[in-house]
Coordinates of C-alpha atoms and ligand atoms in Angstrom, one line a residue:
X8 CA -0.4 0.2 -0.2
X9 CA 1.2 3.6 -0.7
X10 CA 0.6 6.9 1.0
X11 CA 1.8 10.3 0.1
X12 CA 2.9 12.0 3.3
X13 CA 5.7 14.3 1.7
X14 CA 6.2 15.4 -2.0
X15 CA 9.7 13.5 -2.0
X16 CA 8.1 10.1 -1.8
X17 CA 7.2 10.6 -5.6
X18 CA 10.1 10.2 -8.2
X19 CA 10.3 13.1 -11.0
X20 CA 9.1 10.0 -13.4
X21 CA 5.9 9.3 -11.1
X22 CA 5.2 13.1 -11.0
X23 CA 5.3 13.0 -14.8
X24 CA 2.8 10.3 -15.0
X25 CA 0.5 12.2 -12.8
X26 CA 0.7 15.3 -14.7
X27 CA 0.1 13.4 -18.0
X28 CA -2.9 11.4 -16.5
X29 CA -4.5 14.9 -15.1
X30 CA -4.0 16.3 -18.8
X31 CA -5.8 13.3 -20.1
X32 CA -8.4 13.7 -17.7
X33 CA -8.7 17.4 -18.5
X34 CA -9.2 16.2 -22.3
X35 CA -11.7 13.4 -21.8
X36 CA -13.3 13.3 -18.4
X37 CA -16.2 10.9 -19.4
X38 CA -13.4 8.0 -19.6
X39 CA -12.5 8.4 -16.0
X40 CA -16.3 8.5 -14.7
X41 CA -16.7 5.1 -13.5
X42 CA -13.4 4.4 -12.4
X43 CA -13.5 4.1 -9.0
X44 CA -17.3 3.0 -8.7
X45 CA -17.9 1.4 -5.6
X46 CA -14.6 3.0 -3.9
X47 CA -14.8 5.4 -1.2
X48 CA -12.8 8.2 0.0
X49 CA -12.7 9.9 3.6
X50 CA -11.7 13.5 4.0
X51 CA -10.8 13.9 7.6
X52 CA -10.2 17.6 8.3
X53 CA -8.8 18.5 11.8
X54 CA -8.4 21.8 10.5
X55 CA -10.0 24.4 8.3
X56 CA -10.2 23.9 4.6
X57 CA -12.3 25.1 1.3
X58 CA -10.5 24.0 -1.8
X59 CA -8.1 21.0 -0.4
X60 CA -11.3 19.0 1.0
X61 CA -13.8 20.1 -1.6
X62 CA -11.5 19.3 -4.6
X63 CA -10.8 15.7 -3.1
X64 CA -14.4 15.3 -2.9
X65 CA -15.4 16.6 -6.1
X66 CA -12.2 14.5 -7.4
X67 CA -13.8 11.5 -6.2
X68 CA -17.3 11.9 -7.5
X69 CA -16.1 12.6 -10.8
X70 CA -14.4 9.5 -10.8
X71 CA -17.5 7.6 -10.0
X72 CA -17.0 7.1 -6.3
X73 CA -18.4 8.1 -3.1
X74 CA -17.1 10.5 0.0
X75 CA -17.7 10.4 3.3
X76 CA -15.6 12.6 6.4
X77 CA -15.8 15.3 8.8
X78 CA -14.4 19.1 8.0
X79 CA -13.5 19.8 12.0
X80 CA -12.3 18.2 14.7
X81 CA -15.3 19.4 16.9
X82 CA -17.7 17.4 14.9
X83 CA -15.6 14.3 15.6
X84 CA -15.0 12.0 18.5
X85 CA -11.6 14.1 18.6
X86 CA -13.7 16.4 20.6
X87 CA -14.5 13.3 23.0
X88 CA -10.4 13.0 23.4
X89 CA -9.9 9.8 20.6
X90 CA -6.3 9.7 19.6
X91 CA -5.7 10.3 15.9
X92 CA -4.7 6.2 15.6
X93 CA -7.9 5.3 16.8
X94 CA -9.8 7.5 14.5
X95 CA -7.9 6.0 11.5
X96 CA -8.2 2.6 12.3
X97 CA -12.0 3.2 12.8
X98 CA -12.3 5.1 9.5
X99 CA -10.4 2.5 7.4
X100 CA -13.3 0.0 8.2
X101 CA -15.5 2.5 6.1
X102 CA -13.7 3.5 2.9
X103 CA -10.8 2.8 0.4
X104 CA -8.6 5.9 0.6
X105 CA -8.2 8.7 3.2
X106 CA -7.5 12.3 2.9
X107 CA -6.0 13.8 6.1
X108 CA -5.5 17.5 7.3
X109 CA -4.2 18.2 10.9
X110 CA -2.4 21.2 12.7
X111 CA 0.3 19.0 14.5
X112 CA 3.4 18.4 12.3
X113 CA 3.7 14.7 11.4
X114 CA 0.1 13.6 12.3
X115 CA -0.3 11.9 8.9
X116 CA 2.6 9.9 9.0
X117 CA 1.7 8.6 12.4
X118 CA -1.7 7.7 10.8
X119 CA -0.1 5.8 8.1
X120 CA 1.3 3.3 10.7
X121 CA -2.0 2.5 11.9
X122 CA -3.9 2.6 8.8
X123 CA -5.2 -0.2 6.7
X124 CA -5.8 2.2 3.7
X125 CA -3.8 4.8 1.7
X126 CA -3.4 8.1 3.5
X127 CA -2.7 11.6 1.8
X128 CA -1.3 14.3 3.8
X129 CA -3.8 17.3 3.0
X130 CA -1.6 19.9 4.7
X131 CA 0.2 18.9 8.5
X132 CA 0.9 22.0 10.4
X133 CA 3.4 24.3 9.2
X134 CA 5.1 21.4 7.7
X135 CA 4.0 20.1 4.2
X136 CA 1.2 20.1 1.8
X137 CA 2.1 17.5 -1.3
X138 CA -1.3 17.4 -2.9
X139 CA -1.1 21.5 -3.3
X140 CA 2.3 21.1 -4.7
X141 CA 1.0 18.3 -7.2
X142 CA -1.7 21.4 -8.0
X143 CA 1.3 23.8 -8.6
X144 CA 3.4 21.5 -10.8
X145 CA 0.4 20.9 -13.0
X146 CA -0.4 24.7 -13.0
X147 CA 3.2 25.3 -13.9
X148 CA 3.3 22.7 -16.3
X149 CA 0.2 23.8 -18.4
X150 CA 0.9 27.4 -17.9
X151 CA 4.8 27.7 -18.4
X152 CA 4.8 24.5 -20.5
X153 CA 8.1 23.6 -18.4
X154 CA 9.2 22.5 -15.2
X155 CA 12.6 23.5 -15.9
X156 CA 14.5 26.8 -16.5
X157 CA 12.4 28.8 -14.1
X158 CA 13.1 31.7 -11.6
X159 CA 10.5 31.4 -9.1
X160 CA 9.6 34.6 -6.5
X161 CA 7.8 32.9 -3.6
X162 CA 6.8 35.7 -1.3
X163 CA 4.7 36.2 2.1
X164 CA 5.1 33.9 5.1
X165 CA 7.9 31.4 4.0
X166 CA 8.2 30.4 7.5
X167 CA 4.6 28.8 8.3
X168 CA 3.7 28.5 4.8
X169 CA 3.6 24.7 4.4
X170 CA 2.7 25.1 0.4
X171 CA 6.1 26.7 0.1
X172 CA 8.1 24.2 1.8
X173 CA 6.8 21.3 -0.4
X174 CA 6.8 23.4 -3.5
X175 CA 10.7 24.3 -2.7
X176 CA 11.4 20.7 -2.0
X177 CA 9.7 19.5 -5.6
X178 CA 11.3 22.0 -7.5
X179 CA 14.7 21.8 -6.6
X180 CA 15.0 18.4 -8.4
X181 CA 14.5 20.2 -12.0
X182 CA 16.8 21.8 -14.2
X183 CA 17.9 25.4 -13.8
X184 CA 15.3 26.5 -11.2
X185 CA 16.2 29.8 -8.9
X186 CA 14.5 31.2 -6.2
X187 CA 13.9 34.6 -5.1
X188 CA 12.3 34.5 -1.3
X189 CA 10.7 37.5 -0.3
X190 CA 9.6 37.9 3.1
X191 CA 9.8 39.9 6.3
X192 CA 12.7 39.2 8.4
X193 CA 10.3 37.5 10.9
X194 CA 8.9 35.1 8.1
X195 CA 11.9 33.8 6.5
X196 CA 12.4 30.4 5.2
X197 CA 13.3 28.0 7.8
X198 CA 16.8 27.1 8.4
X199 CA 16.3 23.4 7.8
X200 CA 14.8 24.2 4.2
X201 CA 17.8 26.4 3.2
X202 CA 20.4 23.8 4.4
X203 CA 18.7 20.5 3.6
X204 CA 16.9 21.4 0.3
X205 CA 18.4 24.3 -1.0
X206 CA 22.1 24.4 -0.5
X207 CA 22.2 20.4 -0.3
X208 CA 20.8 20.6 -4.1
X209 CA 22.9 23.8 -4.7
X210 CA 20.3 25.6 -5.8
X211 CA 20.8 29.4 -6.2
X212 CA 18.5 31.5 -4.0
X213 CA 18.2 35.4 -2.9
X214 CA 16.6 36.6 0.2
X215 CA 14.9 39.8 -0.1
X216 CA 11.9 41.7 1.7
X217 CA 11.4 43.8 -1.1
X218 CA 8.7 42.4 -3.8
X219 CA 9.7 44.8 -6.6
X220 CA 13.6 44.5 -6.2
X221 CA 13.7 41.1 -8.7
X222 CA 10.1 41.5 -10.2
X223 CA 11.6 41.9 -13.7
X224 CA 13.1 38.5 -13.4
X225 CA 10.6 36.2 -12.3
X226 CA 8.8 33.6 -14.5
X227 CA 6.5 32.8 -11.6
X228 CA 5.3 34.8 -8.8
X229 CA 3.6 32.5 -6.0
X230 CA 2.2 34.6 -3.3
X231 CA 1.0 33.3 0.1
X232 CA -1.1 34.3 2.9
X233 CA 0.1 35.0 6.8
X234 CA -0.2 31.8 8.7
X235 CA -2.6 33.5 11.4
X236 CA -3.2 30.2 13.3
X237 CA 0.5 29.5 13.6
X238 CA 1.2 32.9 15.5
X239 CA 2.1 32.9 19.0
X240 CA 0.7 36.5 19.4
X241 CA -2.2 38.5 17.9
X242 CA 0.0 41.7 17.7
X243 CA 2.8 40.1 15.9
X244 CA 0.2 39.0 13.1
X245 CA -1.5 42.4 13.0
X246 CA 1.9 44.0 12.3
X247 CA 2.8 41.4 9.4
X248 CA -0.8 40.5 7.8
X249 CA -0.8 43.3 5.4
X250 CA 3.3 43.6 4.6
X251 CA 3.0 42.9 1.0
X252 CA 0.0 43.7 -1.3
X253 CA 0.6 42.8 -4.8
X254 CA -1.2 45.5 -7.2
X255 CA -1.1 46.8 -10.7
X256 CA 1.8 49.2 -9.8
X257 CA 4.3 46.5 -8.4
X258 CA 3.8 44.5 -11.6
X259 CA 5.0 47.5 -13.6
X260 CA 8.5 45.8 -14.4
X261 CA 6.9 42.2 -14.4
X262 CA 7.5 40.1 -17.5
X263 CA 4.5 39.6 -19.7
X264 CA 4.5 36.1 -19.3
X265 CA 4.9 36.3 -15.4
X266 CA 2.4 33.5 -13.9
X267 CA 1.2 34.7 -10.8
X268 CA 0.1 31.7 -8.4
X269 CA -1.4 31.7 -4.9
X270 CA -2.7 28.6 -3.2
X271 CA -5.3 30.7 -1.5
X272 CA -7.4 31.5 0.4
X273 CA -6.2 35.3 -0.2
X274 CA -6.8 37.5 2.6
X275 CA -5.2 40.6 1.4
X276 CA -2.0 40.1 -0.4
X277 CA -3.2 40.1 -3.9
X278 CA -5.2 43.4 -4.7
X279 CA -8.5 42.1 -6.5
X280 CA -7.5 44.5 -9.2
X281 CA -4.9 41.9 -10.5
X282 CA -7.5 39.3 -11.0
X283 CA -8.5 40.3 -14.3
X284 CA -4.4 40.4 -15.3
X285 CA -3.9 37.5 -17.8
X286 CA -0.9 36.8 -15.9
X287 CA -3.2 35.9 -12.9
X288 CA -3.4 32.2 -12.6
X289 CA -5.0 31.5 -9.1
X290 CA -8.3 30.6 -10.1
X291 CA -6.9 28.2 -12.5
X292 CA -4.9 26.8 -10.3
X293 CA -7.8 25.8 -8.0
X294 CA -9.2 24.0 -11.0
X295 CA -6.2 22.1 -11.6
X296 CA -6.1 20.9 -8.2
X297 CA -9.0 18.7 -8.7
X298 CA -7.4 17.1 -11.9
X299 CA -4.5 16.1 -10.0
X300 CA -6.2 14.9 -7.3
X301 CA -8.0 12.4 -9.5
X302 CA -4.9 11.3 -11.0
X303 CA -3.3 10.9 -7.3
X304 CA -6.5 9.1 -6.6
X305 CA -6.2 6.5 -9.3
X306 CA -2.7 6.1 -8.4
X307 CA -2.9 5.0 -4.9
X308 CA -5.9 2.9 -5.3
X309 CA -3.8 1.2 -8.4
X310 CA -6.4 1.7 -10.9
X311 CA -5.1 2.0 -14.8
Ligands
NCD418 C1 -3.4 26.4 1.8 C2 -2.9 25.4 3.2 O1 -3.7 25.1 3.7 O2 -1.8 25.6 3.5 N1 -4.6 26.3 1.3 C3 -4.9 25.3 0.6 O3 -4.7 24.2 0.7 N2 -4.9 25.6 -0.8 C4 -2.6 27.9 2.2 C5 -3.2 28.6 3.3 O4 -3.9 28.3 3.9 O5 -2.7 29.5 3.4

């Protein structure tokens, strides 16, 4: 049985296959409409979500399968004190595959030790978010036509943003990738990512707190929200939350074929005036998320 806890578990070839299947689904969805007949996906969300949970559910429905689950810890037996392990052993009796989000780093990995069905990490604390990264890779592949030779600006909360950590981990394996890491000093990328991912792979990167400084060099600008729920005090959050607001002015020097991405939810970090710019890809990114999750479900359930 296979799980997906960290994007590193997938080889470049496996990612390429998933992207290929997702693109095929986009072309001919009807071919896939019964692939998961009689299969059930459980979504266990111990933390809030709109896109990740609903895209998983919609993905399973489009494959002809069924879905069950809960969308907050409060509405499950967690509120009574049940452990993650016991919840997982229980839910495994009702379904064929589980997508799980949890505020504690490592909780989905722990879940795999007791699970009888595949587990997908749908976000664990400030750690990882591999299916958002698959979404991002499909978006980049479709919008830029390549996953190599890219200068990628990552902007916002690089400290707590799990989508950032997973995306960097995935992208360092492709040829000629450079990063511009844009954040306030307090929200810089963690040392372990710098040392174990960027430096270990000899990746060129620059850290700055100025969003405009390297704007003209970027092929991708990946904006993120300041992760309020990971802050220890409200004052720091309030001070940092509007540090970056991407607007038309700030895009003045940007390339004509820049791809602006955001895992969403957006709070304030991209002005709505940017939404109509042809370079804004964040709502397309939402759509890609469903197709890549369809491909992933098929892979983990070993359905051709
Ligand atoms: C992200 C997450 O949950 O980490 N959202 C998502 O899954 N699309 C980003 C965020 O919450 O800021």
